[in-house]
PDB file of C-alpha atoms in Angstrom:
ATOM      1  CA  MET A   1       8.467  15.660  -0.150  1.00  0.00           C
ATOM      2  CA  LYS A   2       7.270  14.719   3.319  1.00  0.00           C
ATOM      3  CA  SER A   3       7.107  11.071   4.313  1.00  0.00           C
ATOM      4  CA  MET A   4       4.022   9.810   6.132  1.00  0.00           C
ATOM      5  CA  LYS A   5       3.765   6.822   8.424  1.00  0.00           C
ATOM      6  CA  ASP A   6       0.608   4.712   8.315  1.00  0.00           C
ATOM      7  CA  LEU A   7      -0.264   1.213   9.392  1.00  0.00           C
ATOM      8  CA  GLU A   8       1.176   0.098   6.061  1.00  0.00           C
ATOM      9  CA  LEU A   9       2.362  -3.302   7.308  1.00  0.00           C
ATOM     10  CA  GLU A  10      -0.820  -4.494   9.025  1.00  0.00           C
ATOM     11  CA  ARG A  11      -4.119  -5.451   7.432  1.00  0.00           C
ATOM     12  CA  VAL A  12      -7.041  -6.372   9.681  1.00  0.00           C
ATOM     13  CA  PHE A  13      -9.820  -8.611   8.402  1.00  0.00           C
ATOM     14  CA  ARG A  14     -13.085  -9.382  10.161  1.00  0.00           C
ATOM     15  CA  ILE A  15     -14.278 -12.930   9.565  1.00  0.00           C
ATOM     16  CA  PRO A  16     -17.992 -13.452  10.291  1.00  0.00           C
ATOM     17  CA  ALA A  17     -18.711 -15.806  13.205  1.00  0.00           C
ATOM     18  CA  TYR A  18     -22.409 -15.139  13.732  1.00  0.00           C
ATOM     19  CA  LYS A  19     -23.432 -18.782  14.061  1.00  0.00           C
ATOM     20  CA  GLU A  20     -20.762 -19.401  16.676  1.00  0.00           C
ATOM     21  CA  ALA A  21     -21.720 -16.251  18.618  1.00  0.00           C
ATOM     22  CA  LEU A  22     -25.433 -17.138  18.518  1.00  0.00           C
ATOM     23  CA  SER A  23     -24.633 -20.614  19.851  1.00  0.00           C
ATOM     24  CA  GLY A  24     -22.963 -18.987  22.884  1.00  0.00           C
ATOM     25  CA  ARG A  25     -19.333 -19.399  21.897  1.00  0.00           C
ATOM     26  CA  THR A  26     -16.960 -16.565  22.801  1.00  0.00           C
ATOM     27  CA  GLU A  27     -13.952 -17.765  20.840  1.00  0.00           C
ATOM     28  CA  VAL A  28     -13.047 -19.881  17.815  1.00  0.00           C
ATOM     29  CA  ASP A  29      -9.986 -21.926  16.991  1.00  0.00           C
ATOM     30  CA  TYR A  30      -8.568 -20.523  13.755  1.00  0.00           C
ATOM     31  CA  ARG A  31      -5.473 -22.267  12.358  1.00  0.00           C
ATOM     32  CA  GLY A  32      -4.397 -23.415  15.804  1.00  0.00           C
ATOM     33  CA  LYS A  33      -4.973 -20.044  17.426  1.00  0.00           C
ATOM     34  CA  SER A  34      -7.847 -19.135  19.735  1.00  0.00           C
ATOM     35  CA  LEU A  35      -9.489 -15.932  18.524  1.00  0.00           C
ATOM     36  CA  PRO A  36     -12.200 -14.086  20.497  1.00  0.00           C
ATOM     37  CA  ILE A  37     -15.540 -13.436  18.860  1.00  0.00           C
ATOM     38  CA  GLU A  38     -16.301  -9.705  19.022  1.00  0.00           C
ATOM     39  CA  ASN A  39     -19.518  -8.272  17.601  1.00  0.00           C
ATOM     40  CA  GLY A  40     -20.170 -11.475  15.672  1.00  0.00           C
ATOM     41  CA  ALA A  41     -16.763 -11.631  13.983  1.00  0.00           C
ATOM     42  CA  LEU A  42     -13.162 -12.683  14.435  1.00  0.00           C
ATOM     43  CA  SER A  43     -10.412 -10.112  13.961  1.00  0.00           C
ATOM     44  CA  LEU A  44      -7.530 -11.483  11.952  1.00  0.00           C
ATOM     45  CA  SER A  45      -4.446  -9.333  11.606  1.00  0.00           C
ATOM     46  CA  VAL A  46      -2.011  -9.978   8.754  1.00  0.00           C
ATOM     47  CA  VAL A  47       1.385  -8.297   9.096  1.00  0.00           C
ATOM     48  CA  GLY A  48       3.668  -8.075   6.073  1.00  0.00           C
ATOM     49  CA  ASN A  49       7.363  -7.372   5.612  1.00  0.00           C
ATOM     50  CA  ASP A  50       8.645  -3.807   5.666  1.00  0.00           C
ATOM     51  CA  TYR A  51       9.201  -1.914   2.416  1.00  0.00           C
ATOM     52  CA  TYR A  52       9.785   1.503   0.950  1.00  0.00           C
ATOM     53  CA  LEU A  53       6.737   2.988  -0.709  1.00  0.00           C
ATOM     54  CA  PHE A  54       6.335   5.565  -3.451  1.00  0.00           C
ATOM     55  CA  SER A  55       2.682   6.392  -3.825  1.00  0.00           C
ATOM     56  CA  THR A  56       0.813   8.182  -6.602  1.00  0.00           C
ATOM     57  CA  CYS A  57      -2.823   8.391  -7.622  1.00  0.00           C
ATOM     58  CA  LEU A  58      -4.489   7.492 -10.901  1.00  0.00           C
ATOM     59  CA  GLU A  59      -7.032  10.327 -10.722  1.00  0.00           C
ATOM     60  CA  VAL A  60      -7.177  13.623  -8.901  1.00  0.00           C
ATOM     61  CA  ASP A  61      -9.798  13.944  -6.175  1.00  0.00           C
ATOM     62  CA  ARG A  62     -10.648  17.266  -4.545  1.00  0.00           C
ATOM     63  CA  ARG A  63      -9.529  15.882  -1.149  1.00  0.00           C
ATOM     64  CA  MET A  64      -6.032  14.875  -2.271  1.00  0.00           C
ATOM     65  CA  PRO A  65      -4.239  18.252  -1.947  1.00  0.00           C
ATOM     66  CA  THR A  66      -5.547  18.826   1.582  1.00  0.00           C
ATOM     67  CA  ASP A  67      -5.026  15.188   2.689  1.00  0.00           C
ATOM     68  CA  PHE A  68      -1.355  15.436   1.774  1.00  0.00           C
ATOM     69  CA  GLU A  69      -0.803  19.181   2.244  1.00  0.00           C
ATOM     70  CA  ALA A  70       0.206  19.420  -1.431  1.00  0.00           C
ATOM     71  CA  THR A  71       0.922  22.575  -3.394  1.00  0.00           C
ATOM     72  CA  GLY A  72       1.364  20.781  -6.696  1.00  0.00           C
ATOM     73  CA  ALA A  73       1.281  17.474  -8.514  1.00  0.00           C
ATOM     74  CA  LEU A  74       3.535  15.565 -10.847  1.00  0.00           C
ATOM     75  CA  VAL A  75       1.545  14.286 -13.818  1.00  0.00           C
ATOM     76  CA  ILE A  76       3.224  11.114 -15.112  1.00  0.00           C
ATOM     77  CA  LYS A  77       2.395  10.553 -18.776  1.00  0.00           C
ATOM     78  CA  ASP A  78       4.378   7.301 -19.238  1.00  0.00           C
ATOM     79  CA  LYS A  79       3.975   5.120 -16.134  1.00  0.00           C
ATOM     80  CA  GLY A  80       6.207   2.309 -17.419  1.00  0.00           C
ATOM     81  CA  ARG A  81       9.066   4.658 -18.192  1.00  0.00           C
ATOM     82  CA  PHE A  82       8.725   6.343 -14.790  1.00  0.00           C
ATOM     83  CA  VAL A  83       8.803   3.012 -12.925  1.00  0.00           C
ATOM     84  CA  GLU A  84      11.883   1.832 -14.858  1.00  0.00           C
ATOM     85  CA  GLN A  85      13.725   5.121 -14.270  1.00  0.00           C
ATOM     86  CA  PHE A  86      12.758   4.878 -10.578  1.00  0.00           C
ATOM     87  CA  ARG A  87      14.161   1.310 -10.423  1.00  0.00           C
ATOM     88  CA  ARG A  88      17.467   2.214 -12.072  1.00  0.00           C
ATOM     89  CA  ALA A  89      17.961   5.241  -9.802  1.00  0.00           C
ATOM     90  CA  PHE A  90      17.117   3.241  -6.658  1.00  0.00           C
ATOM     91  CA  GLU A  91      19.522   0.442  -7.592  1.00  0.00           C
ATOM     92  CA  ARG A  92      22.332   2.900  -8.399  1.00  0.00           C
ATOM     93  CA  GLN A  93      22.171   4.227  -4.850  1.00  0.00           C
ATOM     94  CA  PHE A  94      21.005   1.255  -2.777  1.00  0.00           C
ATOM     95  CA  GLY A  95      21.899  -1.842  -4.800  1.00  0.00           C
ATOM     96  CA  GLU A  96      19.789  -4.610  -6.260  1.00  0.00           C
ATOM     97  CA  CYS A  97      16.174  -4.605  -5.128  1.00  0.00           C
ATOM     98  CA  PHE A  98      12.791  -6.246  -5.302  1.00  0.00           C
ATOM     99  CA  LEU A  99      10.428  -3.753  -6.954  1.00  0.00           C
ATOM    100  CA  ARG A 100       6.790  -4.143  -7.816  1.00  0.00           C
ATOM    101  CA  ALA A 101       4.437  -1.495  -9.174  1.00  0.00           C
ATOM    102  CA  GLY A 102       0.674  -1.621  -9.484  1.00  0.00           C
ATOM    103  CA  GLN A 103      -2.736  -0.414  -8.458  1.00  0.00           C
ATOM    104  CA  VAL A 104      -3.960  -0.746  -4.904  1.00  0.00           C
ATOM    105  CA  TYR A 105      -6.881  -3.087  -4.200  1.00  0.00           C
ATOM    106  CA  TYR A 106      -9.290  -1.483  -1.724  1.00  0.00           C
ATOM    107  CA  TYR A 107     -10.702  -4.164   0.523  1.00  0.00           C
ATOM    108  CA  ASP A 108     -13.737  -4.372   2.762  1.00  0.00           C
ATOM    109  CA  PRO A 109     -12.427  -5.800   6.064  1.00  0.00           C
ATOM    110  CA  TYR A 110     -15.504  -8.079   6.230  1.00  0.00           C
ATOM    111  CA  ARG A 111     -14.617  -9.767   2.926  1.00  0.00           C
ATOM    112  CA  LEU A 112     -11.373 -11.474   2.106  1.00  0.00           C
ATOM    113  CA  PRO A 113      -9.696 -10.008  -0.985  1.00  0.00           C
ATOM    114  CA  PRO A 114      -8.730 -12.117  -4.009  1.00  0.00           C
ATOM    115  CA  LYS A 115      -6.027 -14.637  -3.061  1.00  0.00           C
ATOM    116  CA  HIS A 116      -3.261 -13.063  -5.144  1.00  0.00           C
ATOM    117  CA  PHE A 117      -3.583  -9.881  -3.071  1.00  0.00           C
ATOM    118  CA  LEU A 118      -3.068 -11.861   0.135  1.00  0.00           C
ATOM    119  CA  HIS A 119       0.395 -12.678  -1.257  1.00  0.00           C
ATOM    120  CA  THR A 120       1.062  -8.970  -1.921  1.00  0.00           C
ATOM    121  CA  PRO A 121      -0.431  -7.228   1.126  1.00  0.00           C
ATOM    122  CA  GLU A 122       1.478  -4.032   0.321  1.00  0.00           C
ATOM    123  CA  PHE A 123      -1.141  -3.505  -2.424  1.00  0.00           C
ATOM    124  CA  LEU A 124      -4.110  -3.833  -0.049  1.00  0.00           C
ATOM    125  CA  LYS A 125      -5.698  -0.783   1.541  1.00  0.00           C
ATOM    126  CA  HIS A 126      -8.886  -0.268   3.545  1.00  0.00           C
ATOM    127  CA  PHE A 127     -11.805   0.703   1.291  1.00  0.00           C
ATOM    128  CA  GLY A 128     -12.303   3.912   3.272  1.00  0.00           C
ATOM    129  CA  TYR A 129      -9.406   5.302   1.203  1.00  0.00           C
ATOM    130  CA  SER A 130     -10.722   4.164  -2.181  1.00  0.00           C
ATOM    131  CA  TYR A 131     -11.168   7.757  -3.360  1.00  0.00           C
ATOM    132  CA  GLN A 132      -7.348   7.935  -3.550  1.00  0.00           C
ATOM    133  CA  LYS A 133      -7.201   5.489  -6.504  1.00  0.00           C
ATOM    134  CA  GLU A 134      -3.618   4.775  -5.547  1.00  0.00           C
ATOM    135  CA  HIS A 135      -0.803   3.349  -7.652  1.00  0.00           C
ATOM    136  CA  ARG A 136       2.240   2.173  -5.716  1.00  0.00           C
ATOM    137  CA  ILE A 137       5.864   1.404  -6.259  1.00  0.00           C
ATOM    138  CA  VAL A 138       6.999  -0.970  -3.518  1.00  0.00           C
ATOM    139  CA  VAL A 139      10.741  -1.486  -3.046  1.00  0.00           C
ATOM    140  CA  ARG A 140      12.778  -3.785  -0.812  1.00  0.00           C
ATOM    141  CA  PRO A 141      16.563  -3.652  -1.094  1.00  0.00           C
ATOM    142  CA  LYS A 142      18.098  -7.131  -1.314  1.00  0.00           C
ATOM    143  CA  GLU A 143      21.280  -6.289   0.627  1.00  0.00           C
ATOM    144  CA  ARG A 144      20.184  -3.492   2.952  1.00  0.00           C
ATOM    145  CA  SER A 145      17.825  -3.314   5.899  1.00  0.00           C
ATOM    146  CA  ILE A 146      14.946  -0.871   5.939  1.00  0.00           C
ATOM    147  CA  GLY A 147      15.256   1.816   8.580  1.00  0.00           C
ATOM    148  CA  PRO A 148      12.541   3.960  10.148  1.00  0.00           C
ATOM    149  CA  GLU A 149      13.580   7.138   8.323  1.00  0.00           C
ATOM    150  CA  PRO A 150      12.558   8.080   4.781  1.00  0.00           C
ATOM    151  CA  ILE A 151      15.173   7.801   2.062  1.00  0.00           C
ATOM    152  CA  PHE A 152      15.844  10.294  -0.704  1.00  0.00           C
ATOM    153  CA  PHE A 153      17.411   9.782  -4.104  1.00  0.00           C
ATOM    154  CA  GLU A 154      17.495  11.520  -7.471  1.00  0.00           C
ATOM    155  CA  ILE A 155      15.621   9.753 -10.254  1.00  0.00           C
ATOM    156  CA  GLY A 156      16.798  12.044 -13.022  1.00  0.00           C
ATOM    157  CA  ALA A 157      15.130  14.225 -15.615  1.00  0.00           C
ATOM    158  CA  LEU A 158      11.390  13.705 -16.024  1.00  0.00           C
ATOM    159  CA  SER A 159      10.426  16.525 -18.393  1.00  0.00           C
ATOM    160  CA  ASP A 160      10.157  14.169 -21.418  1.00  0.00           C
ATOM    161  CA  PHE A 161       7.266  12.239 -19.892  1.00  0.00           C
ATOM    162  CA  CYS A 162       6.055  14.155 -16.823  1.00  0.00           C
ATOM    163  CA  GLU A 163       4.597  17.561 -16.101  1.00  0.00           C
ATOM    164  CA  LEU A 164       4.605  19.553 -12.851  1.00  0.00           C
ATOM    165  CA  VAL A 165       1.283  21.235 -12.079  1.00  0.00           C
ATOM    166  CA  GLU A 166       1.217  23.762  -9.240  1.00  0.00           C
ATOM    167  CA  PHE A 167      -1.923  24.828  -7.380  1.00  0.00           C
TER     168      PHE A 167
END
C-alpha cells in the first residue's frame, strides 16, 4: 500500500474579524500574538504532534478508487476487532504505543470545531474532504521517534472478520 503525505499536522482556522477590519484595523492581538486581518478574518494555524496514520472510510464513494489509485478494498466487518489486532501487531514490532481510533470530524475553517476535537487535531479534516467519511487509527510509539518514511508491519489473518473486494 502506498503512503501519502498531506498537511496532516496543520489545521488552519479563519476567525472572523469583520468589525475590526471595518474600523480600519489591519491586525489583531490574539493570545499575545499580532495576527494580520486578511479578507475580514484572522488565520490561525494549529500544528499538532506527529503520528502514524491508518485511514479507512465508513462508506464507499465513487471518487475513492481514483483519489487513492485503488484496485480493491478491504471491507472490515468488525471494527473493534480490527483495531485491537492492529494495536497488538504494532506493539509487537514497535513497542508500547498511544493508539486512538475514531471517525474524522470535518470542519469548516470559518467555524471552530467542538472543543474536544481541538484536543485531538489528528481527527480534524477540512470539510472539502467530507465525502471520504474517514475513520482513522492514529498511533504514536512511546519509545520511538516518528521518521519521515512509512512503516510496514503484519497484522495477521483477517479472513474471519474482513473481506477483500477487487475492482
